Amino acid sequence: MTQQAEQQQAGREAESPDVFLDDVTDAEAREQAARERGTVRPITVVGNPVLHRECRDVTEFDDGLRKLVDDMFASQRAAEGVGLAANQIGVDLKVFVYDCPDDDGARHVGAVCNPVLEELPADRRQLDDGNEGCLSVPGAYMSLARPDFAVVSGRDLDGNPVRVQGTGYFARCLQHETDHLHGRLYIDRLSKRERKDVMQQMAENTPRYETVPND
Ligand code: ZN
């Protein structure tokens, strides 16, 4: 068996676990520890190529990945975000972090590598048309209909399969961050007119955090 075939085999065996990740227990302490280890990095904004193409899969679950995730938690906190994808600090890797409340006000904190959104059963496909914003589109918000329940499967920082489920704002966050790693911003889901409105809002506001200038 070639190395590539082995990897493909490993991929097939990586079936989603039946149990969902507990990302609520010790959420506050875990977020604080991660961001205190990390370094705040500037945020890339719409127009930066790293945001507009699919990121590479995480294949090395090593100390470098943990350092990246710590920096992402630090950057997310500094920019007052509820979710952050690696390409938002200029890193071309499929990993996102989150610190986000759900429908019941429970705080979820975690990181997912190589996320894939699962298809929802028809009875869970209820749309919510709440407001959405993005640290990479600073100062702008727009209503966007998305399912109010989401399940993401992927890998944890040790490379083990994980599944994360979310309701309400957290469901929106899981979908938004998974989109990022596939090169898609929420403004790509808006009508032409709405997108123009958002870009106008962005032009009129100065970000309250450091951003990476576009060439
Ligand atoms: Zn975003």
PDB file of C-alpha atoms and ligand atoms in Angstrom:
ATOM      1  CA  MET A   1       0.000   0.000   0.000  1.00  0.00           C
ATOM      2  CA  THR A   2       1.419   3.434  -0.920  1.00  0.00           C
ATOM      3  CA  GLN A   3       1.600   6.205   1.623  1.00  0.00           C
ATOM      4  CA  GLN A   4      -1.170   8.046  -0.160  1.00  0.00           C
ATOM      5  CA  ALA A   5      -3.398   4.973  -0.137  1.00  0.00           C
ATOM      6  CA  GLU A   6      -2.709   4.568   3.573  1.00  0.00           C
ATOM      7  CA  GLN A   7      -3.832   8.110   4.142  1.00  0.00           C
ATOM      8  CA  GLN A   8      -6.970   7.519   2.134  1.00  0.00           C
ATOM      9  CA  GLN A   9      -7.607   4.363   4.129  1.00  0.00           C
ATOM     10  CA  ALA A  10      -7.111   6.280   7.364  1.00  0.00           C
ATOM     11  CA  GLY A  11      -9.558   8.878   6.084  1.00  0.00           C
ATOM     12  CA  ARG A  12     -12.211   6.269   5.446  1.00  0.00           C
ATOM     13  CA  GLU A  13     -11.788   4.789   8.904  1.00  0.00           C
ATOM     14  CA  ALA A  14     -12.232   8.188  10.509  1.00  0.00           C
ATOM     15  CA  GLU A  15     -15.921   7.837  11.089  1.00  0.00           C
ATOM     16  CA  SER A  16     -17.763  10.474  13.054  1.00  0.00           C
ATOM     17  CA  PRO A  17     -18.102   9.605  16.715  1.00  0.00           C
ATOM     18  CA  ASP A  18     -21.659   9.201  17.993  1.00  0.00           C
ATOM     19  CA  VAL A  19     -20.995  11.388  20.998  1.00  0.00           C
ATOM     20  CA  PHE A  20     -20.778  15.151  20.632  1.00  0.00           C
ATOM     21  CA  LEU A  21     -17.825  17.067  22.018  1.00  0.00           C
ATOM     22  CA  ASP A  22     -18.356  18.577  25.477  1.00  0.00           C
ATOM     23  CA  ASP A  23     -17.176  22.113  24.718  1.00  0.00           C
ATOM     24  CA  VAL A  24     -19.104  23.703  27.634  1.00  0.00           C
ATOM     25  CA  THR A  25     -17.315  22.275  30.700  1.00  0.00           C
ATOM     26  CA  ASP A  26     -14.556  24.647  31.919  1.00  0.00           C
ATOM     27  CA  ALA A  27     -15.192  26.886  28.892  1.00  0.00           C
ATOM     28  CA  GLU A  28     -14.063  30.042  30.692  1.00  0.00           C
ATOM     29  CA  ALA A  29     -10.848  28.520  32.078  1.00  0.00           C
ATOM     30  CA  ARG A  30      -9.929  26.836  28.786  1.00  0.00           C
ATOM     31  CA  GLU A  31     -10.428  30.024  26.773  1.00  0.00           C
ATOM     32  CA  GLN A  32      -8.419  32.087  29.249  1.00  0.00           C
ATOM     33  CA  ALA A  33      -5.518  29.622  29.348  1.00  0.00           C
ATOM     34  CA  ALA A  34      -5.341  29.421  25.551  1.00  0.00           C
ATOM     35  CA  ARG A  35      -5.428  33.162  24.927  1.00  0.00           C
ATOM     36  CA  GLU A  36      -2.842  33.813  27.679  1.00  0.00           C
ATOM     37  CA  ARG A  37      -0.439  31.393  25.988  1.00  0.00           C
ATOM     38  CA  GLY A  38      -1.107  32.948  22.590  1.00  0.00           C
ATOM     39  CA  THR A  39      -0.039  36.084  20.750  1.00  0.00           C
ATOM     40  CA  VAL A  40      -2.509  38.511  19.213  1.00  0.00           C
ATOM     41  CA  ARG A  41      -2.131  38.673  15.433  1.00  0.00           C
ATOM     42  CA  PRO A  42      -3.705  41.163  12.994  1.00  0.00           C
ATOM     43  CA  ILE A  43      -6.869  40.130  11.133  1.00  0.00           C
ATOM     44  CA  THR A  44      -7.001  39.701   7.352  1.00  0.00           C
ATOM     45  CA  VAL A  45      -9.858  41.494   5.599  1.00  0.00           C
ATOM     46  CA  VAL A  46     -12.017  40.923   2.517  1.00  0.00           C
ATOM     47  CA  GLY A  47      -9.871  41.142  -0.610  1.00  0.00           C
ATOM     48  CA  ASN A  48      -6.904  39.259   0.913  1.00  0.00           C
ATOM     49  CA  PRO A  49      -6.463  36.137  -1.277  1.00  0.00           C
ATOM     50  CA  VAL A  50      -6.040  33.825   1.748  1.00  0.00           C
ATOM     51  CA  LEU A  51      -9.719  34.437   2.593  1.00  0.00           C
ATOM     52  CA  HIS A  52     -10.998  33.601  -0.878  1.00  0.00           C
ATOM     53  CA  ARG A  53      -9.618  30.115  -1.494  1.00  0.00           C
ATOM     54  CA  GLU A  54     -10.011  26.784   0.264  1.00  0.00           C
ATOM     55  CA  CYS A  55      -7.437  26.231   3.004  1.00  0.00           C
ATOM     56  CA  ARG A  56      -5.187  23.169   3.243  1.00  0.00           C
ATOM     57  CA  ASP A  57      -6.181  20.239   5.450  1.00  0.00           C
ATOM     58  CA  VAL A  58      -4.427  19.961   8.801  1.00  0.00           C
ATOM     59  CA  THR A  59      -2.221  16.851   8.623  1.00  0.00           C
ATOM     60  CA  GLU A  60       0.276  17.555  11.448  1.00  0.00           C
ATOM     61  CA  PHE A  61      -1.354  17.508  14.877  1.00  0.00           C
ATOM     62  CA  ASP A  62       1.710  18.863  16.636  1.00  0.00           C
ATOM     63  CA  ASP A  63       2.939  21.691  18.874  1.00  0.00           C
ATOM     64  CA  GLY A  64       2.861  24.059  15.897  1.00  0.00           C
ATOM     65  CA  LEU A  65      -0.876  23.502  15.582  1.00  0.00           C
ATOM     66  CA  ARG A  66      -1.390  24.120  19.311  1.00  0.00           C
ATOM     67  CA  LYS A  67       0.615  27.349  19.095  1.00  0.00           C
ATOM     68  CA  LEU A  68      -1.498  28.469  16.132  1.00  0.00           C
ATOM     69  CA  VAL A  69      -4.717  27.727  18.025  1.00  0.00           C
ATOM     70  CA  ASP A  70      -3.483  29.654  21.089  1.00  0.00           C
ATOM     71  CA  ASP A  71      -2.708  32.634  18.837  1.00  0.00           C
ATOM     72  CA  MET A  72      -6.183  32.313  17.333  1.00  0.00           C
ATOM     73  CA  PHE A  73      -7.809  32.420  20.786  1.00  0.00           C
ATOM     74  CA  ALA A  74      -5.713  35.481  21.677  1.00  0.00           C
ATOM     75  CA  SER A  75      -6.613  37.208  18.400  1.00  0.00           C
ATOM     76  CA  GLN A  76     -10.293  36.293  18.692  1.00  0.00           C
ATOM     77  CA  ARG A  77     -10.478  37.819  22.179  1.00  0.00           C
ATOM     78  CA  ALA A  78      -8.584  40.991  21.159  1.00  0.00           C
ATOM     79  CA  ALA A  79     -10.973  41.544  18.249  1.00  0.00           C
ATOM     80  CA  GLU A  80     -14.032  40.572  20.364  1.00  0.00           C
ATOM     81  CA  GLY A  81     -15.018  37.749  18.035  1.00  0.00           C
ATOM     82  CA  VAL A  82     -17.085  34.648  18.756  1.00  0.00           C
ATOM     83  CA  GLY A  83     -15.307  32.553  16.134  1.00  0.00           C
ATOM     84  CA  LEU A  84     -12.101  32.777  14.117  1.00  0.00           C
ATOM     85  CA  ALA A  85     -10.727  30.775  11.186  1.00  0.00           C
ATOM     86  CA  ALA A  86      -6.964  30.363  10.630  1.00  0.00           C
ATOM     87  CA  ASN A  87      -7.009  32.256   7.330  1.00  0.00           C
ATOM     88  CA  GLN A  88      -8.325  35.266   9.270  1.00  0.00           C
ATOM     89  CA  ILE A  89      -4.825  35.566  10.747  1.00  0.00           C
ATOM     90  CA  GLY A  90      -3.289  34.724   7.381  1.00  0.00           C
ATOM     91  CA  VAL A  91      -2.659  31.007   7.926  1.00  0.00           C
ATOM     92  CA  ASP A  92      -3.669  28.637   5.137  1.00  0.00           C
ATOM     93  CA  LEU A  93      -4.865  25.715   7.278  1.00  0.00           C
ATOM     94  CA  LYS A  94      -8.300  24.259   7.974  1.00  0.00           C
ATOM     95  CA  VAL A  95      -8.803  25.026  11.650  1.00  0.00           C
ATOM     96  CA  PHE A  96     -11.197  27.326  13.465  1.00  0.00           C
ATOM     97  CA  VAL A  97     -11.759  28.305  17.089  1.00  0.00           C
ATOM     98  CA  TYR A  98     -14.906  29.548  18.789  1.00  0.00           C
ATOM     99  CA  ASP A  99     -16.138  31.102  22.013  1.00  0.00           C
ATOM    100  CA  CYS A 100     -19.837  31.447  21.426  1.00  0.00           C
ATOM    101  CA  PRO A 101     -23.155  31.236  23.284  1.00  0.00           C
ATOM    102  CA  ASP A 102     -25.961  28.973  22.070  1.00  0.00           C
ATOM    103  CA  ASP A 103     -29.747  29.300  22.191  1.00  0.00           C
ATOM    104  CA  ASP A 104     -29.792  28.536  25.930  1.00  0.00           C
ATOM    105  CA  GLY A 105     -26.966  30.950  26.760  1.00  0.00           C
ATOM    106  CA  ALA A 106     -24.445  28.143  27.293  1.00  0.00           C
ATOM    107  CA  ARG A 107     -20.893  29.201  26.430  1.00  0.00           C
ATOM    108  CA  HIS A 108     -19.110  26.899  23.963  1.00  0.00           C
ATOM    109  CA  VAL A 109     -15.304  27.022  23.599  1.00  0.00           C
ATOM    110  CA  GLY A 110     -13.323  24.798  21.252  1.00  0.00           C
ATOM    111  CA  ALA A 111     -11.291  24.237  18.112  1.00  0.00           C
ATOM    112  CA  VAL A 112     -12.070  22.064  15.076  1.00  0.00           C
ATOM    113  CA  CYS A 113      -9.673  20.967  12.334  1.00  0.00           C
ATOM    114  CA  ASN A 114     -10.806  19.953   8.843  1.00  0.00           C
ATOM    115  CA  PRO A 115     -14.480  20.737   9.563  1.00  0.00           C
ATOM    116  CA  VAL A 116     -17.313  19.461   7.391  1.00  0.00           C
ATOM    117  CA  LEU A 117     -20.932  20.501   7.873  1.00  0.00           C
ATOM    118  CA  GLU A 118     -23.257  17.534   8.164  1.00  0.00           C
ATOM    119  CA  GLU A 119     -26.509  17.385   6.215  1.00  0.00           C
ATOM    120  CA  LEU A 120     -29.433  18.095   8.522  1.00  0.00           C
ATOM    121  CA  PRO A 121     -32.544  15.961   8.768  1.00  0.00           C
ATOM    122  CA  ALA A 122     -35.503  17.833   7.236  1.00  0.00           C
ATOM    123  CA  ASP A 123     -37.135  18.429  10.647  1.00  0.00           C
ATOM    124  CA  ARG A 124     -34.033  20.308  11.885  1.00  0.00           C
ATOM    125  CA  ARG A 125     -33.784  22.617   8.870  1.00  0.00           C
ATOM    126  CA  GLN A 126     -35.452  25.640  10.458  1.00  0.00           C
ATOM    127  CA  LEU A 127     -34.112  28.924   9.120  1.00  0.00           C
ATOM    128  CA  ASP A 128     -33.125  31.819  11.366  1.00  0.00           C
ATOM    129  CA  ASP A 129     -32.635  35.220   9.724  1.00  0.00           C
ATOM    130  CA  GLY A 130     -30.520  36.843  12.431  1.00  0.00           C
ATOM    131  CA  ASN A 131     -27.752  39.384  11.896  1.00  0.00           C
ATOM    132  CA  GLU A 132     -24.318  38.248  10.858  1.00  0.00           C
ATOM    133  CA  GLY A 133     -20.960  40.011  10.950  1.00  0.00           C
ATOM    134  CA  CYS A 134     -17.349  38.996  10.370  1.00  0.00           C
ATOM    135  CA  LEU A 135     -14.035  40.206  11.800  1.00  0.00           C
ATOM    136  CA  SER A 136     -12.727  40.172   8.213  1.00  0.00           C
ATOM    137  CA  VAL A 137     -15.508  42.555   7.153  1.00  0.00           C
ATOM    138  CA  PRO A 138     -15.052  45.051  10.002  1.00  0.00           C
ATOM    139  CA  GLY A 139     -17.892  47.314  11.097  1.00  0.00           C
ATOM    140  CA  ALA A 140     -20.592  45.722   8.925  1.00  0.00           C
ATOM    141  CA  TYR A 141     -23.650  43.588   9.660  1.00  0.00           C
ATOM    142  CA  MET A 142     -26.439  42.100   7.568  1.00  0.00           C
ATOM    143  CA  SER A 143     -29.312  39.734   8.150  1.00  0.00           C
ATOM    144  CA  LEU A 144     -28.656  36.306   6.615  1.00  0.00           C
ATOM    145  CA  ALA A 145     -30.935  33.262   6.772  1.00  0.00           C
ATOM    146  CA  ARG A 146     -29.210  30.107   7.988  1.00  0.00           C
ATOM    147  CA  PRO A 147     -30.390  26.899   9.675  1.00  0.00           C
ATOM    148  CA  ASP A 148     -30.679  27.433  13.462  1.00  0.00           C
ATOM    149  CA  PHE A 149     -29.045  24.059  14.141  1.00  0.00           C
ATOM    150  CA  ALA A 150     -25.717  22.781  12.833  1.00  0.00           C
ATOM    151  CA  VAL A 151     -23.479  19.749  13.223  1.00  0.00           C
ATOM    152  CA  VAL A 152     -19.819  19.895  12.230  1.00  0.00           C
ATOM    153  CA  SER A 153     -17.515  16.891  12.122  1.00  0.00           C
ATOM    154  CA  GLY A 154     -13.735  17.091  11.943  1.00  0.00           C
ATOM    155  CA  ARG A 155     -10.669  16.470  14.077  1.00  0.00           C
ATOM    156  CA  ASP A 156      -9.533  17.708  17.466  1.00  0.00           C
ATOM    157  CA  LEU A 157      -5.998  18.976  18.126  1.00  0.00           C
ATOM    158  CA  ASP A 158      -4.783  15.394  18.669  1.00  0.00           C
ATOM    159  CA  GLY A 159      -6.178  14.284  15.318  1.00  0.00           C
ATOM    160  CA  ASN A 160      -9.085  12.360  16.843  1.00  0.00           C
ATOM    161  CA  PRO A 161     -12.508  12.557  15.159  1.00  0.00           C
ATOM    162  CA  VAL A 162     -14.902  15.044  16.775  1.00  0.00           C
ATOM    163  CA  ARG A 163     -18.455  16.171  16.247  1.00  0.00           C
ATOM    164  CA  VAL A 164     -19.766  19.518  17.469  1.00  0.00           C
ATOM    165  CA  GLN A 165     -23.387  20.574  17.470  1.00  0.00           C
ATOM    166  CA  GLY A 166     -24.832  24.003  18.005  1.00  0.00           C
ATOM    167  CA  THR A 167     -28.104  25.913  18.206  1.00  0.00           C
ATOM    168  CA  GLY A 168     -28.970  29.575  17.666  1.00  0.00           C
ATOM    169  CA  TYR A 169     -26.023  31.941  17.358  1.00  0.00           C
ATOM    170  CA  PHE A 170     -23.592  29.063  17.857  1.00  0.00           C
ATOM    171  CA  ALA A 171     -25.147  27.188  14.908  1.00  0.00           C
ATOM    172  CA  ARG A 172     -24.578  30.315  12.803  1.00  0.00           C
ATOM    173  CA  CYS A 173     -20.977  30.501  14.044  1.00  0.00           C
ATOM    174  CA  LEU A 174     -20.215  26.867  13.125  1.00  0.00           C
ATOM    175  CA  GLN A 175     -21.539  27.414   9.601  1.00  0.00           C
ATOM    176  CA  HIS A 176     -19.761  30.775   9.200  1.00  0.00           C
ATOM    177  CA  GLU A 177     -16.359  29.412  10.311  1.00  0.00           C
ATOM    178  CA  THR A 178     -16.625  26.269   8.185  1.00  0.00           C
ATOM    179  CA  ASP A 179     -17.428  28.525   5.215  1.00  0.00           C
ATOM    180  CA  HIS A 180     -14.252  30.560   5.904  1.00  0.00           C
ATOM    181  CA  LEU A 181     -12.033  27.479   5.599  1.00  0.00           C
ATOM    182  CA  HIS A 182     -13.636  26.723   2.254  1.00  0.00           C
ATOM    183  CA  GLY A 183     -12.806  30.232   1.022  1.00  0.00           C
ATOM    184  CA  ARG A 184     -16.268  31.647   1.486  1.00  0.00           C
ATOM    185  CA  LEU A 185     -17.298  34.792   3.372  1.00  0.00           C
ATOM    186  CA  TYR A 186     -20.846  35.471   4.533  1.00  0.00           C
ATOM    187  CA  ILE A 187     -21.039  38.348   2.052  1.00  0.00           C
ATOM    188  CA  ASP A 188     -20.716  35.749  -0.716  1.00  0.00           C
ATOM    189  CA  ARG A 189     -24.150  34.501   0.411  1.00  0.00           C
ATOM    190  CA  LEU A 190     -25.797  37.938   0.135  1.00  0.00           C
ATOM    191  CA  SER A 191     -27.592  39.544  -2.790  1.00  0.00           C
ATOM    192  CA  LYS A 192     -25.637  42.049  -4.886  1.00  0.00           C
ATOM    193  CA  ARG A 193     -27.481  44.938  -3.226  1.00  0.00           C
ATOM    194  CA  GLU A 194     -26.911  43.644   0.309  1.00  0.00           C
ATOM    195  CA  ARG A 195     -23.242  43.047  -0.436  1.00  0.00           C
ATOM    196  CA  LYS A 196     -22.884  46.619  -1.674  1.00  0.00           C
ATOM    197  CA  ASP A 197     -24.558  47.848   1.534  1.00  0.00           C
ATOM    198  CA  VAL A 198     -22.115  45.799   3.643  1.00  0.00           C
ATOM    199  CA  MET A 199     -19.073  47.111   1.766  1.00  0.00           C
ATOM    200  CA  GLN A 200     -20.394  50.633   2.279  1.00  0.00           C
ATOM    201  CA  GLN A 201     -20.760  50.008   6.039  1.00  0.00           C
ATOM    202  CA  MET A 202     -17.200  48.671   6.129  1.00  0.00           C
ATOM    203  CA  ALA A 203     -15.855  51.731   4.286  1.00  0.00           C
ATOM    204  CA  GLU A 204     -17.548  54.039   6.808  1.00  0.00           C
ATOM    205  CA  ASN A 205     -16.155  52.349   9.920  1.00  0.00           C
ATOM    206  CA  THR A 206     -12.662  52.068  11.332  1.00  0.00           C
ATOM    207  CA  PRO A 207     -11.862  48.610  12.780  1.00  0.00           C
ATOM    208  CA  ARG A 208     -11.370  48.545  16.559  1.00  0.00           C
ATOM    209  CA  TYR A 209      -8.574  45.992  16.165  1.00  0.00           C
ATOM    210  CA  GLU A 210      -5.431  45.627  14.072  1.00  0.00           C
ATOM    211  CA  THR A 211      -5.953  44.423  10.498  1.00  0.00           C
ATOM    212  CA  VAL A 212      -3.611  43.301   7.722  1.00  0.00           C
ATOM    213  CA  PRO A 213      -3.593  45.952   4.978  1.00  0.00           C
ATOM    214  CA  ASN A 214      -4.492  44.692   1.506  1.00  0.00           C
ATOM    215  CA  ASP A 215      -2.007  45.504  -1.260  1.00  0.00           C
TER     216      ASP A 215
HETATM  217 ZN    ZN B   1     -15.885  35.619   9.628  1.00  0.00          ZN
END
